[in-house]
Amino acid sequence: MNTYIRQLLPSDKILMENMQTEIEDDYIIRIFEILCTGNHVLFGLFYNNQLVSTAGYSVFASAYAMLGRLRSDIRYQGNGYSNRITKYVLDQAFQNKDVEWAGANTQAHNAPAQKVLNRIDLEKQTEFYGCTAKTLDGISGAEETWREITQTDEKLKLLNTYHVHENTFFPLECYYPFLSSPKLFQEDQIKSWRFFQENGHPPLITKKNIKKEVYLHAIYPYKDLFQRRGLWNTIAKAQHALQIQHPDKKVHVWIDIPAAIIDQLPNAHPFELDSPWLLYGIDREAWANL
């Protein structure tokens, strides 16, 4: 059996297009060139020079690697190729000496992906719902909005107090939550994030994120999400402000809600709910001891 793994290049897109994955409009094909360059790395497993499985990783804040882009040609399933390439990608990610943690996100209904992650010794770390809405009608009210924090030093202090010290899982982008650490928060990046706070409580953070659609990504990973007066109105106002900046696009809202409190959503909520996301991960020390 002639099998091998190699890094894929932008010129390999035709090989990806020829795989039979039964996935319609696969985003990997749409942005294939991007996923082979910069902080993104994509690998392919070949059988007799036929691309039969893919996986890759992206590096964030120099220290975090998120695995993904696992695809299999249905004609070659059942041969352990997914396990093999995913383990290979995990090991490759840690060849980068700056990477301290590697993980992967998958949805709860994707049992095959969870089996692969368990087999390469990644452990479940958190569970959340990626909730999206076109509008917050039905959940935002007339309460006063929170005070905005604009000074970078104050933003960093809030991140350190309410995220780093509290060990929150912070979504650096939609789909990409990481355990909070000072390395995750780059000063030049957070200048564009908006911070809102009320009466010394944990802050709300909003930022723009583009994942096919334009999103106002709201971050508030705390258990009192549905008890804080003015929070949803503050998010709605931030969405409106971002919409003004993008008059030719529809700006949606994205917020990650911990699975432990998802049942607190009011009946009239506007969110689209799908299967929850499960974050798996392993740090460098645990990987080195495998």
Tab-separated table of C-alpha atoms in Angstrom:
chain	number	residue	atom	x	y	z
A	1	MET	CA	0.000	0.000	0.000
A	2	ASN	CA	1.714	3.187	-1.210
A	3	THR	CA	0.620	6.000	1.137
A	4	TYR	CA	2.337	9.210	2.130
A	5	ILE	CA	1.550	12.646	3.595
A	6	ARG	CA	2.807	15.966	2.294
A	7	GLN	CA	2.008	19.644	2.729
A	8	LEU	CA	-0.430	20.957	0.147
A	9	LEU	CA	0.250	24.006	-2.013
A	10	PRO	CA	-2.169	26.435	-3.679
A	11	SER	CA	-1.518	24.607	-6.970
A	12	ASP	CA	-3.015	21.432	-5.428
A	13	LYS	CA	-6.537	22.857	-5.467
A	14	ILE	CA	-7.552	20.623	-8.383
A	15	LEU	CA	-6.707	17.566	-6.264
A	16	MET	CA	-9.042	18.821	-3.550
A	17	GLU	CA	-11.792	19.461	-6.079
A	18	ASN	CA	-11.490	15.883	-7.339
A	19	MET	CA	-12.074	14.353	-3.897
A	20	GLN	CA	-15.522	12.848	-3.339
A	21	THR	CA	-16.528	14.146	0.090
A	22	GLU	CA	-20.285	14.643	-0.470
A	23	ILE	CA	-19.946	18.165	0.958
A	24	GLU	CA	-21.748	20.761	-1.112
A	25	ASP	CA	-20.138	24.190	-1.441
A	26	ASP	CA	-17.192	23.220	0.772
A	27	TYR	CA	-15.575	26.358	2.189
A	28	ILE	CA	-12.165	24.664	2.021
A	29	ILE	CA	-12.319	24.695	-1.761
A	30	ARG	CA	-13.537	28.300	-1.823
A	31	ILE	CA	-10.568	29.560	0.193
A	32	PHE	CA	-8.080	26.778	-0.589
A	33	GLU	CA	-5.247	29.133	-1.520
A	34	ILE	CA	-5.602	31.014	1.786
A	35	LEU	CA	-5.517	27.766	3.791
A	36	CYS	CA	-2.144	26.906	2.254
A	37	THR	CA	-0.379	30.170	3.103
A	38	GLY	CA	0.473	32.525	5.975
A	39	ASN	CA	-0.460	31.161	9.391
A	40	HIS	CA	-2.463	28.336	7.766
A	41	VAL	CA	-0.991	24.929	6.870
A	42	LEU	CA	-2.811	22.151	5.012
A	43	PHE	CA	-1.665	18.554	4.538
A	44	GLY	CA	-2.865	15.764	2.307
A	45	LEU	CA	-2.661	12.008	2.673
A	46	PHE	CA	-2.166	10.235	-0.658
A	47	TYR	CA	-2.893	6.651	-1.664
A	48	ASN	CA	-1.205	5.684	-4.927
A	49	ASN	CA	-0.829	9.429	-5.654
A	50	GLN	CA	-4.577	9.981	-5.123
A	51	LEU	CA	-5.492	12.602	-2.491
A	52	VAL	CA	-7.782	10.726	-0.102
A	53	SER	CA	-7.707	12.741	3.159
A	54	THR	CA	-6.835	16.261	4.305
A	55	ALA	CA	-6.247	18.061	7.589
A	56	GLY	CA	-4.424	21.177	8.659
A	57	TYR	CA	-3.952	23.793	11.327
A	58	SER	CA	-3.848	27.557	11.835
A	59	VAL	CA	-1.672	29.380	14.343
A	60	PHE	CA	-3.122	32.196	16.433
A	61	ALA	CA	-1.204	34.629	18.639
A	62	SER	CA	1.928	32.563	17.878
A	63	ALA	CA	1.144	30.138	20.732
A	64	TYR	CA	-2.127	28.432	19.762
A	65	ALA	CA	-2.689	25.935	16.945
A	66	MET	CA	-6.229	25.012	15.917
A	67	LEU	CA	-6.564	21.815	13.921
A	68	GLY	CA	-9.259	21.353	11.297
A	69	ARG	CA	-10.102	20.962	7.594
A	70	LEU	CA	-10.483	17.218	8.058
A	71	ARG	CA	-11.914	15.785	4.850
A	72	SER	CA	-12.047	12.213	3.537
A	73	ASP	CA	-12.792	10.790	0.131
A	74	ILE	CA	-15.765	8.477	0.699
A	75	ARG	CA	-14.237	5.884	-1.622
A	76	TYR	CA	-11.329	5.381	0.790
A	77	GLN	CA	-13.012	5.584	4.186
A	78	GLY	CA	-12.542	2.866	6.763
A	79	ASN	CA	-8.775	2.628	6.373
A	80	GLY	CA	-7.752	4.792	9.326
A	81	TYR	CA	-6.534	7.630	7.123
A	82	SER	CA	-8.329	10.323	9.178
A	83	ASN	CA	-6.643	9.158	12.385
A	84	ARG	CA	-3.260	9.014	10.708
A	85	ILE	CA	-3.313	12.457	9.112
A	86	THR	CA	-4.801	14.157	12.169
A	87	LYS	CA	-2.082	12.720	14.419
A	88	TYR	CA	0.499	13.815	11.860
A	89	VAL	CA	-0.910	17.354	11.806
A	90	LEU	CA	-0.919	17.522	15.619
A	91	ASP	CA	2.740	16.529	15.720
A	92	GLN	CA	3.584	19.002	12.963
A	93	ALA	CA	1.907	21.838	14.858
A	94	PHE	CA	4.121	21.225	17.890
A	95	GLN	CA	7.237	21.289	15.708
A	96	ASN	CA	6.692	25.050	15.896
A	97	LYS	CA	8.543	25.793	19.129
A	98	ASP	CA	6.289	28.758	19.922
A	99	VAL	CA	3.104	26.661	19.959
A	100	GLU	CA	2.073	25.904	23.543
A	101	TRP	CA	-1.390	24.414	22.923
A	102	ALA	CA	-3.159	22.645	20.078
A	103	GLY	CA	-6.814	21.791	19.761
A	104	ALA	CA	-9.792	21.310	17.528
A	105	ASN	CA	-13.429	22.325	17.396
A	106	THR	CA	-16.197	19.986	16.301
A	107	GLN	CA	-19.951	19.861	16.724
A	108	ALA	CA	-21.650	17.442	19.099
A	109	HIS	CA	-23.422	15.622	16.272
A	110	ASN	CA	-20.106	14.866	14.536
A	111	ALA	CA	-19.337	11.605	16.315
A	112	PRO	CA	-16.700	10.433	13.783
A	113	ALA	CA	-14.628	13.602	14.308
A	114	GLN	CA	-14.856	13.200	18.081
A	115	LYS	CA	-13.580	9.635	17.801
A	116	VAL	CA	-10.587	10.847	15.799
A	117	LEU	CA	-9.777	13.539	18.380
A	118	ASN	CA	-10.081	11.077	21.254
A	119	ARG	CA	-7.780	8.622	19.486
A	120	ILE	CA	-5.016	11.218	19.233
A	121	ASP	CA	-5.424	12.023	22.958
A	122	LEU	CA	-7.085	15.427	22.726
A	123	GLU	CA	-9.406	16.031	25.685
A	124	LYS	CA	-12.715	17.879	25.752
A	125	GLN	CA	-12.250	21.317	27.313
A	126	THR	CA	-15.520	23.200	26.944
A	127	GLU	CA	-18.900	23.129	25.195
A	128	PHE	CA	-20.764	26.104	23.777
A	129	TYR	CA	-23.335	27.192	21.214
A	130	GLY	CA	-22.327	29.531	18.396
A	131	CYS	CA	-25.534	31.585	18.312
A	132	THR	CA	-26.279	33.892	15.382
A	133	ALA	CA	-29.103	36.330	14.729
A	134	LYS	CA	-29.992	38.944	12.129
A	135	THR	CA	-31.500	41.171	14.804
A	136	LEU	CA	-31.855	41.182	18.584
A	137	ASP	CA	-35.535	42.088	18.485
A	138	GLY	CA	-37.312	40.188	21.230
A	139	ILE	CA	-34.332	40.065	23.572
A	140	SER	CA	-32.980	43.636	23.718
A	141	GLY	CA	-34.979	46.178	25.668
A	142	ALA	CA	-35.008	49.839	26.598
A	143	GLU	CA	-32.445	49.628	29.395
A	144	GLU	CA	-29.520	52.005	29.419
A	145	THR	CA	-26.501	50.876	27.463
A	146	TRP	CA	-23.188	50.325	29.213
A	147	ARG	CA	-20.319	52.779	29.379
A	148	GLU	CA	-17.688	52.283	26.680
A	149	ILE	CA	-14.030	51.848	27.634
A	150	THR	CA	-11.712	53.325	25.011
A	151	GLN	CA	-8.239	53.455	26.579
A	152	THR	CA	-6.008	50.536	25.600
A	153	ASP	CA	-4.450	50.202	29.049
A	154	GLU	CA	-7.921	49.924	30.602
A	155	LYS	CA	-8.892	47.280	28.038
A	156	LEU	CA	-5.803	45.222	28.884
A	157	LYS	CA	-6.553	45.510	32.588
A	158	LEU	CA	-10.115	44.265	32.029
A	159	LEU	CA	-8.875	41.334	29.951
A	160	ASN	CA	-6.374	40.389	32.634
A	161	THR	CA	-8.892	40.706	35.486
A	162	TYR	CA	-11.958	39.080	33.946
A	163	HIS	CA	-10.476	36.664	31.425
A	164	VAL	CA	-6.879	35.671	32.215
A	165	HIS	CA	-7.437	35.396	35.968
A	166	GLU	CA	-10.837	33.740	35.487
A	167	ASN	CA	-9.485	31.195	32.983
A	168	THR	CA	-12.225	31.909	30.468
A	169	PHE	CA	-12.315	30.425	26.998
A	170	PHE	CA	-12.010	33.477	24.802
A	171	PRO	CA	-13.150	33.317	21.152
A	172	LEU	CA	-10.402	35.139	19.298
A	173	GLU	CA	-12.554	34.709	16.191
A	174	CYS	CA	-15.847	33.003	15.470
A	175	TYR	CA	-15.216	29.234	15.800
A	176	TYR	CA	-11.865	29.801	17.527
A	177	PRO	CA	-12.016	29.845	21.354
A	178	PHE	CA	-8.807	29.551	23.362
A	179	LEU	CA	-7.995	29.501	27.066
A	180	SER	CA	-7.279	33.107	27.990
A	181	SER	CA	-3.657	34.115	28.511
A	182	PRO	CA	-1.673	37.352	28.110
A	183	LYS	CA	-0.231	36.028	24.837
A	184	LEU	CA	-3.726	35.834	23.373
A	185	PHE	CA	-4.299	39.569	23.683
A	186	GLN	CA	-2.103	41.606	21.377
A	187	GLU	CA	-2.206	45.346	22.081
A	188	ASP	CA	-2.384	46.364	18.424
A	189	GLN	CA	-5.319	44.011	17.893
A	190	ILE	CA	-7.503	44.989	20.834
A	191	LYS	CA	-7.378	48.653	19.860
A	192	SER	CA	-10.160	47.901	17.368
A	193	TRP	CA	-12.225	45.899	19.887
A	194	ARG	CA	-14.974	47.757	21.714
A	195	PHE	CA	-15.277	47.309	25.481
A	196	PHE	CA	-18.362	48.133	27.547
A	197	GLN	CA	-18.712	47.904	31.326
A	198	GLU	CA	-21.341	48.625	33.930
A	199	ASN	CA	-20.794	49.154	37.667
A	200	GLY	CA	-17.543	47.226	37.942
A	201	HIS	CA	-18.993	43.984	36.537
A	202	PRO	CA	-17.312	41.860	33.842
A	203	PRO	CA	-17.084	43.689	30.517
A	204	LEU	CA	-18.816	43.057	27.227
A	205	ILE	CA	-16.434	42.957	24.251
A	206	THR	CA	-17.547	43.366	20.649
A	207	LYS	CA	-15.563	43.173	17.415
A	208	LYS	CA	-16.061	42.688	13.708
A	209	ASN	CA	-15.602	39.231	12.265
A	210	ILE	CA	-16.191	38.027	8.726
A	211	LYS	CA	-17.124	34.379	8.180
A	212	LYS	CA	-18.829	34.599	4.799
A	213	GLU	CA	-21.243	37.028	6.502
A	214	VAL	CA	-20.254	40.154	8.437
A	215	TYR	CA	-20.738	39.604	12.168
A	216	LEU	CA	-20.771	41.759	15.256
A	217	HIS	CA	-19.028	39.211	17.487
A	218	ALA	CA	-20.127	39.742	21.089
A	219	ILE	CA	-18.109	38.172	23.913
A	220	TYR	CA	-19.525	37.665	27.396
A	221	PRO	CA	-18.792	34.090	28.616
A	222	TYR	CA	-20.285	34.428	32.094
A	223	LYS	CA	-23.121	32.667	33.892
A	224	ASP	CA	-25.101	35.890	34.444
A	225	LEU	CA	-25.441	36.505	30.690
A	226	PHE	CA	-29.216	36.613	30.924
A	227	GLN	CA	-29.399	38.570	34.166
A	228	ARG	CA	-27.371	41.653	33.211
A	229	ARG	CA	-29.649	44.612	32.480
A	230	GLY	CA	-28.665	46.627	29.443
A	231	LEU	CA	-26.302	44.004	28.026
A	232	TRP	CA	-28.418	42.984	25.025
A	233	ASN	CA	-29.326	46.586	24.305
A	234	THR	CA	-25.610	47.433	24.307
A	235	ILE	CA	-24.960	44.633	21.809
A	236	ALA	CA	-27.832	45.838	19.615
A	237	LYS	CA	-26.438	49.366	19.617
A	238	ALA	CA	-22.961	48.076	18.685
A	239	GLN	CA	-24.520	46.049	15.863
A	240	HIS	CA	-26.225	49.195	14.567
A	241	ALA	CA	-22.935	51.108	14.665
A	242	LEU	CA	-21.186	48.359	12.688
A	243	GLN	CA	-24.068	48.278	10.216
A	244	ILE	CA	-23.536	51.968	9.485
A	245	GLN	CA	-19.921	51.161	8.593
A	246	HIS	CA	-21.105	48.447	6.163
A	247	PRO	CA	-24.208	49.828	4.453
A	248	ASP	CA	-23.921	47.339	1.574
A	249	LYS	CA	-23.872	44.278	3.865
A	250	LYS	CA	-26.244	42.835	6.433
A	251	VAL	CA	-24.447	42.754	9.776
A	252	HIS	CA	-25.452	39.766	11.906
A	253	VAL	CA	-24.785	39.130	15.601
A	254	TRP	CA	-22.689	36.195	16.812
A	255	ILE	CA	-22.328	35.268	20.465
A	256	ASP	CA	-20.938	32.076	21.991
A	257	ILE	CA	-23.215	30.898	24.801
A	258	PRO	CA	-21.919	28.265	27.267
A	259	ALA	CA	-23.909	25.036	27.015
A	260	ALA	CA	-24.493	25.116	30.788
A	261	ILE	CA	-26.783	28.163	30.480
A	262	ILE	CA	-28.314	27.729	27.023
A	263	ASP	CA	-31.632	26.690	28.603
A	264	GLN	CA	-31.905	30.211	30.053
A	265	LEU	CA	-32.537	31.691	26.613
A	266	PRO	CA	-35.970	33.367	26.651
A	267	ASN	CA	-38.682	31.831	24.503
A	268	ALA	CA	-38.749	34.852	22.202
A	269	HIS	CA	-35.036	34.749	21.443
A	270	PRO	CA	-33.981	35.467	17.838
A	271	PHE	CA	-31.012	33.110	17.618
A	272	GLU	CA	-30.432	30.282	15.194
A	273	LEU	CA	-29.317	27.281	17.239
A	274	ASP	CA	-27.414	24.354	15.817
A	275	SER	CA	-25.611	21.455	17.448
A	276	PRO	CA	-23.263	22.706	20.214
A	277	TRP	CA	-19.542	23.009	19.590
A	278	LEU	CA	-17.042	20.955	21.562
A	279	LEU	CA	-13.509	22.249	22.044
A	280	TYR	CA	-10.793	19.617	22.407
A	281	GLY	CA	-7.170	20.356	23.224
A	282	ILE	CA	-3.785	19.380	24.600
A	283	ASP	CA	-0.842	21.434	25.844
A	284	ARG	CA	2.785	20.925	24.861
A	285	GLU	CA	3.785	19.113	28.052
A	286	ALA	CA	0.980	16.568	27.777
A	287	TRP	CA	1.736	16.055	24.066
A	288	ALA	CA	5.431	15.480	24.787
A	289	ASN	CA	4.475	12.742	27.276
A	290	LEU	CA	2.266	10.810	24.856
